[in-house]
PDB file of C-alpha atoms in Angstrom:
ATOM      1  CA  UNK A   1     -26.877  54.412  43.071  1.00  0.00           C
ATOM      2  CA  UNK A   2     -26.177  50.713  42.589  1.00  0.00           C
ATOM      3  CA  UNK A   3     -24.554  50.512  46.009  1.00  0.00           C
ATOM      4  CA  UNK A   4     -27.584  52.119  47.657  1.00  0.00           C
ATOM      5  CA  UNK A   5     -29.951  49.756  45.839  1.00  0.00           C
ATOM      6  CA  UNK A   6     -27.824  46.772  46.826  1.00  0.00           C
ATOM      7  CA  UNK A   7     -27.780  47.906  50.448  1.00  0.00           C
ATOM      8  CA  UNK A   8     -31.594  48.167  50.459  1.00  0.00           C
ATOM      9  CA  UNK A   9     -32.079  44.843  48.644  1.00  0.00           C
ATOM     10  CA  UNK A  10     -29.612  42.847  50.711  1.00  0.00           C
ATOM     11  CA  UNK A  11     -30.071  44.615  54.006  1.00  0.00           C
ATOM     12  CA  UNK A  12     -27.323  46.797  55.411  1.00  0.00           C
ATOM     13  CA  UNK A  13     -25.652  44.106  57.510  1.00  0.00           C
ATOM     14  CA  UNK A  14     -25.477  41.492  54.732  1.00  0.00           C
ATOM     15  CA  UNK A  15     -24.261  44.097  52.254  1.00  0.00           C
ATOM     16  CA  UNK A  16     -21.465  45.155  54.612  1.00  0.00           C
ATOM     17  CA  UNK A  17     -20.440  41.524  55.211  1.00  0.00           C
ATOM     18  CA  UNK A  18     -20.331  40.760  51.494  1.00  0.00           C
ATOM     19  CA  UNK A  19     -18.233  43.853  50.794  1.00  0.00           C
ATOM     20  CA  UNK A  20     -15.882  42.966  53.651  1.00  0.00           C
ATOM     21  CA  UNK A  21     -15.435  39.512  52.111  1.00  0.00           C
ATOM     22  CA  UNK A  22     -14.452  41.137  48.828  1.00  0.00           C
ATOM     23  CA  UNK A  23     -17.692  40.587  46.963  1.00  0.00           C
ATOM     24  CA  UNK A  24     -18.181  42.675  43.863  1.00  0.00           C
ATOM     25  CA  UNK A  25     -21.853  43.414  43.357  1.00  0.00           C
ATOM     26  CA  UNK A  26     -22.825  44.104  39.776  1.00  0.00           C
ATOM     27  CA  UNK A  27     -26.072  45.759  38.686  1.00  0.00           C
ATOM     28  CA  UNK A  28     -27.217  42.300  37.566  1.00  0.00           C
ATOM     29  CA  UNK A  29     -26.675  40.984  41.122  1.00  0.00           C
ATOM     30  CA  UNK A  30     -28.735  43.845  42.510  1.00  0.00           C
ATOM     31  CA  UNK A  31     -31.538  43.175  40.008  1.00  0.00           C
ATOM     32  CA  UNK A  32     -31.579  39.480  40.952  1.00  0.00           C
ATOM     33  CA  UNK A  33     -31.826  40.343  44.657  1.00  0.00           C
ATOM     34  CA  UNK A  34     -34.642  42.812  43.993  1.00  0.00           C
ATOM     35  CA  UNK A  35     -36.531  40.248  41.893  1.00  0.00           C
ATOM     36  CA  UNK A  36     -36.312  37.668  44.649  1.00  0.00           C
ATOM     37  CA  UNK A  37     -37.315  40.222  47.297  1.00  0.00           C
ATOM     38  CA  UNK A  38     -40.503  41.304  45.529  1.00  0.00           C
ATOM     39  CA  UNK A  39     -41.224  38.131  43.579  1.00  0.00           C
ATOM     40  CA  UNK A  40     -41.490  40.007  40.289  1.00  0.00           C
ATOM     41  CA  UNK A  41     -39.016  40.554  37.471  1.00  0.00           C
ATOM     42  CA  UNK A  42     -37.286  43.910  37.379  1.00  0.00           C
ATOM     43  CA  UNK A  43     -38.413  45.890  34.308  1.00  0.00           C
ATOM     44  CA  UNK A  44     -35.719  46.329  31.689  1.00  0.00           C
ATOM     45  CA  UNK A  45     -34.830  49.813  30.543  1.00  0.00           C
ATOM     46  CA  UNK A  46     -35.013  50.360  26.801  1.00  0.00           C
ATOM     47  CA  UNK A  47     -31.667  50.316  25.060  1.00  0.00           C
ATOM     48  CA  UNK A  48     -30.434  53.174  22.937  1.00  0.00           C
ATOM     49  CA  UNK A  49     -29.586  52.480  19.344  1.00  0.00           C
TER      50      UNK A  49
END
């Protein structure tokens, strides 16, 4: 799921280039890209205790 979200957020071509260069995209990276794309913070999921 994270890979699909990253591909949508970064655009397919940029995502492929970053992977080819050895980039490791974390969920936090994906959230940051989504925030910048829509101009709003990504809602945080509640944590389990």
